[in-house]
Amino acid sequence: MLFSANNIVQVAAALILLPLNARAASISQRATVCNGYSELCDRSLGNVTFVGTHDSYAVGVDNLATNQDYDITQQLTDGVRMLQSQAHNNSGTIELCHTSCGLEDGGSLQDYLTKVKTWMDSNPNEVVVLLIVNIDDLPATEYAPVFEAANVTSISYQPGVSNMTASSWPTLGSLIDNGTRLVTFLDNSADISTVPYLLDEFSNIWETAYDLTDQNAFDCTVNRSNGDTSTQMFLINHFLDQVILGEPVPDSAQANVTNAVSGTGSLGAQVSTCESVMGRPPNFMLVDFYEYGNGSVFEVAAAANGVTYTAKAIATPKTSSSSSSSNDARTILDGSLLQIAPLLVSSGILFGAWTFF
């Protein structure tokens, strides 16, 4: 078969333009909706407000040590984008436990991360943040094999520096386009020289106080930080506890009020306080029983992000939030505990050294 000079020129031009066309196709496939909103794609991660679940792994309705009614798959499906957990070394396995694995064991970190990966694979335009409370001060290198086994290292963001100002974080769109949509913080022992995707929390984020039992105490005062709080991202701990037998436990009876858009002790009120004090909303809002309020926590986040909130059906509470309800499982359990408190405390069964963060 003979080729004319014109044919040869056309073929050569096509070969030259092929990489450019491929690049153009790639550019055209950039994310246009990020974490549910087109407006967030060009927004730095440090300029976005995320709803987070406090002790996201502590799920159940029959244990005072639980903080959520639904597992992390449902949490993510409903719109939660920060998952906080507490990791313990349980006989050589990193387990997610509430102070003691005998008190509340939420399973292994590997299983937890596998669930996160499965959900993220099915939702490719979502950025998720993990916050791990490293309660046993494990070195970062002990977490690496777990992240590798769960196949999340390839989607984990690696900034290359140990601390970043809120304004220097990449945009949600770029994290999605680059396939590094999982951002993970350790509250201690992070070392990016050995595990580059496990980032130090308090070099990058400051927090408000936690374990509050007074709904009037939610403010925007720095409680913990290892950096410049004027430029760091920040997190508000907006979950209310009650005191049972001298120890703070989640107050599910007030969850509708605590998670509300407005009113005394509400999530919306604390965000407004922070906007007044800091000149910007918080980046992360940790809550208990996120579904109480029928989506109110997501409405608060939308307002903080300056986007229009669109209500959608989410999970419904598994326990009544009315303190007068005789069907409130936690209220009934609290009463039972008060009856047998002396026996439980004296035998060391109930609390021991109970820390509720």
Coordinates of C-alpha atoms in Angstrom, one line a residue:
M1 CA 0.0 0.0 0.0
L2 CA 1.4 3.4 -1.0
F3 CA 1.2 6.5 1.1
S4 CA 1.2 10.0 -0.3
A5 CA 3.2 12.8 1.2
N6 CA -0.1 14.2 2.5
N7 CA -1.0 10.9 4.2
I8 CA 2.4 10.8 5.9
V9 CA 2.0 14.4 7.2
Q10 CA -1.5 13.6 8.6
V11 CA -0.3 10.5 10.4
A12 CA 2.7 12.3 11.9
A13 CA 0.5 15.1 13.1
A14 CA -1.9 12.7 14.7
L15 CA 1.0 11.0 16.5
I16 CA 2.3 14.3 17.8
L17 CA -1.1 15.5 19.0
L18 CA -2.0 12.2 20.7
P19 CA -0.4 13.0 24.1
L20 CA -2.0 16.5 24.0
N21 CA -5.4 15.0 23.3
A22 CA -4.9 12.5 26.1
R23 CA -4.0 15.3 28.4
A24 CA -7.0 17.3 27.3
A25 CA -9.2 14.4 28.0
S26 CA -7.7 14.0 31.5
I27 CA -8.3 17.7 32.2
S28 CA -11.9 17.4 31.1
Q29 CA -12.4 14.7 33.7
R30 CA -11.4 16.8 36.6
A31 CA -13.8 16.7 39.5
T32 CA -16.7 19.1 39.2
V33 CA -18.5 18.2 42.5
C34 CA -16.4 17.7 45.6
N35 CA -17.8 16.4 48.9
G36 CA -21.3 17.1 47.6
Y37 CA -20.8 20.7 46.3
S38 CA -19.3 22.1 43.2
E39 CA -18.3 25.2 45.1
L40 CA -15.9 23.2 47.3
C41 CA -13.7 21.9 44.5
D42 CA -11.6 25.0 44.3
R43 CA -11.6 25.4 48.1
S44 CA -8.5 24.5 50.1
L45 CA -9.0 21.7 52.6
G46 CA -8.1 24.3 55.2
N47 CA -11.0 26.5 54.1
V48 CA -13.7 23.8 54.4
T49 CA -15.8 22.8 57.4
F50 CA -16.3 19.0 57.9
V51 CA -18.8 17.2 60.1
G52 CA -16.9 14.6 62.2
T53 CA -18.0 11.8 64.4
H54 CA -16.4 11.6 67.9
D55 CA -15.4 8.0 68.7
S56 CA -16.8 6.9 65.3
Y57 CA -16.1 3.2 66.0
A58 CA -18.0 3.2 69.3
V59 CA -21.4 2.1 68.0
G60 CA -24.3 0.7 70.0
V61 CA -27.3 1.5 72.1
D62 CA -26.7 -0.8 75.1
N63 CA -23.4 0.5 76.4
L64 CA -22.7 3.8 78.1
A65 CA -19.3 3.9 76.4
T66 CA -20.8 4.2 72.9
N67 CA -21.0 7.5 71.1
Q68 CA -22.7 6.6 67.8
D69 CA -25.8 4.6 66.7
Y70 CA -24.5 3.7 63.3
D71 CA -21.3 2.3 61.9
I72 CA -18.8 4.3 59.8
T73 CA -20.3 3.2 56.5
Q74 CA -23.6 4.7 57.3
Q75 CA -21.9 7.8 58.8
L76 CA -20.0 8.4 55.6
T77 CA -23.1 7.7 53.5
D78 CA -25.0 10.3 55.4
G79 CA -22.3 13.0 55.0
V80 CA -19.8 12.6 57.8
R81 CA -16.3 13.4 56.4
M82 CA -14.1 13.2 59.5
L83 CA -13.9 10.0 61.5
Q84 CA -12.2 10.2 64.9
S85 CA -11.1 7.0 66.6
Q86 CA -9.0 5.8 69.6
A87 CA -6.4 3.2 68.9
H88 CA -5.0 0.7 71.5
N89 CA -2.4 -2.0 71.3
N90 CA -4.4 -5.1 72.2
S91 CA -2.0 -8.0 72.4
G92 CA -0.1 -6.9 69.3
T93 CA -3.2 -5.9 67.3
I94 CA -4.2 -2.3 66.9
E95 CA -7.8 -2.2 68.1
L96 CA -10.3 0.7 68.4
C97 CA -11.3 0.8 72.0
H98 CA -12.9 3.2 74.5
T99 CA -10.1 3.5 77.1
S100 CA -10.1 -0.2 77.7
C101 CA -10.8 -2.9 75.1
G102 CA -12.7 -4.7 77.8
L103 CA -15.1 -1.8 78.1
E104 CA -15.8 -1.1 74.4
D105 CA -14.0 -2.8 71.6
G106 CA -14.9 -1.5 68.1
G107 CA -12.8 -4.0 66.3
S108 CA -9.4 -3.8 64.6
L109 CA -8.1 -0.7 62.8
Q110 CA -7.4 -2.8 59.7
D111 CA -11.1 -3.8 59.4
Y112 CA -12.1 -0.2 60.1
L113 CA -9.8 1.1 57.3
T114 CA -11.0 -1.5 55.0
K115 CA -14.5 -0.2 55.4
V116 CA -13.3 3.3 54.7
K117 CA -11.6 2.1 51.6
T118 CA -14.6 0.2 50.3
W119 CA -16.8 3.3 50.8
M120 CA -14.3 5.7 49.2
D121 CA -13.9 3.4 46.1
S122 CA -17.7 3.7 45.6
N123 CA -17.6 7.5 46.1
P124 CA -14.7 8.8 44.1
N125 CA -15.4 12.5 44.5
E126 CA -15.2 12.6 48.3
V127 CA -12.3 13.7 50.5
V128 CA -12.2 12.0 54.0
V129 CA -10.2 12.9 57.0
L130 CA -9.2 10.5 59.8
L131 CA -8.1 11.5 63.3
I132 CA -6.6 8.7 65.3
V133 CA -6.1 9.2 69.1
N134 CA -2.9 7.2 69.6
I135 CA -3.7 6.4 73.2
D136 CA -0.8 4.0 73.8
D137 CA 1.8 6.3 72.0
L138 CA 2.6 3.7 69.4
P139 CA 5.2 4.7 66.9
A140 CA 4.0 5.6 63.4
T141 CA 5.8 2.6 62.0
E142 CA 3.4 0.3 63.8
Y143 CA 0.5 1.8 61.9
A144 CA 2.1 1.5 58.5
P145 CA 1.5 -2.3 58.0
V146 CA -2.1 -1.9 59.0
F147 CA -2.6 0.9 56.4
E148 CA -0.8 -1.2 53.8
A149 CA -3.0 -4.3 54.6
A150 CA -6.1 -2.2 54.2
N151 CA -4.9 -0.9 50.8
V152 CA -5.3 2.8 51.8
T153 CA -1.7 4.0 51.4
S154 CA -2.1 4.7 47.7
I155 CA -5.0 7.0 48.4
S156 CA -3.4 8.7 51.3
Y157 CA -2.2 12.3 51.0
Q158 CA 1.5 13.0 51.7
P159 CA 2.3 16.7 52.1
G160 CA 6.0 16.3 52.4
V161 CA 6.2 18.8 55.3
S162 CA 5.2 18.2 59.0
N163 CA 3.0 21.2 59.4
M164 CA 0.9 23.5 57.2
T165 CA -1.1 26.6 57.6
A166 CA -4.8 26.4 56.9
S167 CA -4.4 28.3 53.7
S168 CA -1.6 26.1 52.3
W169 CA -3.5 22.9 52.1
P170 CA -4.4 21.6 48.6
T171 CA -7.9 22.1 47.2
L172 CA -10.5 19.3 47.5
G173 CA -10.5 19.1 43.7
S174 CA -6.8 18.5 43.5
L175 CA -6.8 15.9 46.2
I176 CA -9.6 14.1 44.2
D177 CA -7.9 14.5 40.8
N178 CA -4.6 13.2 42.3
G179 CA -6.2 10.2 43.9
T180 CA -5.0 11.2 47.4
R181 CA -8.4 11.7 49.0
L182 CA -7.6 10.3 52.5
V183 CA -5.9 12.6 55.0
T184 CA -4.9 11.1 58.3
F185 CA -3.7 12.7 61.5
L186 CA -2.2 11.1 64.6
D187 CA -2.5 13.0 67.9
N188 CA 1.0 12.0 68.8
S189 CA 4.1 10.1 67.5
A190 CA 3.6 11.0 63.9
D191 CA 6.8 11.0 61.9
I192 CA 6.6 11.8 58.2
S193 CA 10.2 10.8 57.7
T194 CA 9.2 7.2 58.3
V195 CA 5.4 7.2 57.5
P196 CA 4.8 10.2 55.2
Y197 CA 1.0 9.9 55.2
L198 CA 0.5 10.0 59.0
L199 CA 0.5 13.6 60.0
D200 CA 0.8 15.2 63.4
E201 CA -2.5 16.6 64.5
F202 CA -1.5 19.3 66.9
S203 CA 1.2 20.8 64.6
N204 CA -1.6 21.3 62.1
I205 CA -4.8 21.5 64.1
W206 CA -5.8 23.0 67.5
E207 CA -8.7 21.9 69.5
T208 CA -11.3 23.2 72.0
A209 CA -12.0 21.5 75.3
Y210 CA -13.8 18.2 75.5
D211 CA -15.8 16.2 78.0
L212 CA -18.0 19.2 78.7
T213 CA -21.1 18.7 80.9
D214 CA -22.4 22.2 80.7
Q215 CA -24.2 23.2 77.5
N216 CA -23.2 26.8 78.2
A217 CA -19.5 25.9 78.2
F218 CA -19.0 25.5 74.4
D219 CA -16.7 28.3 73.5
C220 CA -13.8 28.8 71.1
T221 CA -10.9 28.8 73.5
V222 CA -7.7 26.9 72.5
N223 CA -7.3 23.8 74.7
R224 CA -4.6 21.9 72.9
S225 CA -2.1 22.9 70.2
N226 CA 1.6 22.6 69.2
G227 CA 1.6 25.4 66.7
D228 CA 0.5 28.8 65.7
T229 CA -3.2 28.8 66.4
S230 CA -3.8 32.0 64.3
T231 CA -2.9 30.1 61.2
Q232 CA -3.7 26.4 62.0
M233 CA -6.8 24.6 61.1
F234 CA -9.0 24.0 64.2
L235 CA -11.5 21.5 65.6
I236 CA -14.4 22.0 68.0
N237 CA -15.3 19.2 70.3
H238 CA -19.1 19.6 70.3
F239 CA -20.5 16.7 72.3
L240 CA -22.2 16.9 75.6
D241 CA -21.5 14.5 78.5
Q242 CA -23.4 13.8 81.7
V243 CA -21.8 12.6 84.9
I244 CA -22.7 9.0 86.0
L245 CA -21.0 7.7 89.1
G246 CA -18.5 10.5 88.9
E247 CA -17.5 9.9 85.3
P248 CA -18.5 11.7 82.1
V249 CA -20.6 9.6 79.7
P250 CA -22.3 10.7 76.4
D251 CA -25.6 12.6 77.0
S252 CA -27.9 11.2 74.3
A253 CA -30.9 12.7 75.9
Q254 CA -29.7 16.2 74.9
A255 CA -28.4 15.2 71.5
N256 CA -31.1 17.0 69.5
V257 CA -30.3 20.2 71.4
T258 CA -26.6 19.8 71.2
N259 CA -26.6 19.1 67.5
A260 CA -29.1 21.9 66.6
V261 CA -28.6 24.7 64.2
S262 CA -29.4 27.4 66.8
G263 CA -30.1 27.8 70.5
T264 CA -28.2 27.6 73.7
G265 CA -25.6 24.9 73.6
S266 CA -26.2 24.2 69.9
L267 CA -23.6 23.3 67.3
G268 CA -24.6 26.3 65.3
A269 CA -24.1 28.6 68.3
Q270 CA -20.5 27.4 68.9
V271 CA -19.7 27.8 65.2
S272 CA -21.0 31.4 65.4
T273 CA -18.9 32.0 68.5
C274 CA -15.8 30.7 66.6
E275 CA -16.5 32.9 63.6
S276 CA -16.6 35.9 65.9
V277 CA -13.5 35.0 67.8
M278 CA -11.3 33.6 65.0
G279 CA -12.8 35.3 62.0
R280 CA -13.5 32.0 60.3
P281 CA -15.5 28.8 61.1
P282 CA -13.9 25.7 62.4
N283 CA -12.5 23.1 60.0
F284 CA -13.8 20.1 61.9
M285 CA -16.8 19.7 64.2
L286 CA -16.8 16.5 66.3
V287 CA -20.3 15.3 67.4
D288 CA -21.9 12.4 69.1
F289 CA -25.0 10.7 67.7
Y290 CA -24.7 12.8 64.5
E291 CA -28.1 11.8 63.2
Y292 CA -30.0 13.5 66.0
G293 CA -31.4 16.7 64.8
N294 CA -32.4 15.2 61.4
G295 CA -29.5 16.5 59.5
S296 CA -28.9 19.7 61.5
V297 CA -25.2 19.1 61.8
F298 CA -24.9 19.0 58.0
E299 CA -27.0 22.2 57.8
V300 CA -24.5 23.9 60.1
A301 CA -21.6 22.7 58.0
A302 CA -23.3 24.0 54.8
A303 CA -23.8 27.4 56.3
A304 CA -20.2 27.5 57.5
N305 CA -19.1 26.6 54.0
G306 CA -21.3 29.2 52.4
V307 CA -23.2 26.7 50.3
T308 CA -26.9 26.0 50.0
Y309 CA -28.0 23.1 52.2
T310 CA -30.1 20.5 50.5
A311 CA -31.8 18.2 53.0
K312 CA -31.7 14.5 52.3
A313 CA -32.9 11.4 54.1
I314 CA -30.3 10.2 56.7
A315 CA -30.4 7.5 59.3
T316 CA -32.9 8.0 62.2
P317 CA -32.0 7.8 65.9
K318 CA -32.1 4.4 67.4
T319 CA -32.9 5.8 70.9
S320 CA -35.3 8.6 72.0
S321 CA -33.7 12.0 72.7
S322 CA -36.4 12.9 75.2
S323 CA -35.2 12.6 78.7
S324 CA -38.7 11.8 79.8
S325 CA -39.1 8.9 77.5
S326 CA -39.4 5.5 79.2
N327 CA -38.1 3.9 76.0
D328 CA -34.7 5.6 76.2
A329 CA -32.4 2.6 76.5
R330 CA -29.5 4.7 77.9
T331 CA -31.7 6.4 80.5
I332 CA -33.0 3.0 81.6
L333 CA -29.4 1.6 81.8
D334 CA -28.3 4.7 83.7
G335 CA -31.0 4.0 86.3
S336 CA -29.9 0.3 86.6
L337 CA -26.3 1.3 87.1
L338 CA -27.2 3.6 89.9
Q339 CA -29.0 0.7 91.7
I340 CA -25.9 -1.5 91.5
A341 CA -23.2 1.2 91.5
P342 CA -21.5 0.3 94.9
L343 CA -21.0 -3.4 93.8
L344 CA -19.7 -2.4 90.3
V345 CA -17.3 0.2 91.6
S346 CA -16.0 -1.9 94.5
S347 CA -15.3 -4.8 92.1
G348 CA -13.7 -2.5 89.5
I349 CA -16.0 -3.8 86.8
L350 CA -17.6 -0.6 85.6
F351 CA -15.2 2.2 85.1
G352 CA -11.6 1.7 86.4
A353 CA -9.5 4.4 84.7
W354 CA -12.1 5.6 82.2
T355 CA -11.2 8.3 79.8
F356 CA -13.9 9.4 77.4
F357 CA -12.1 11.2 74.6

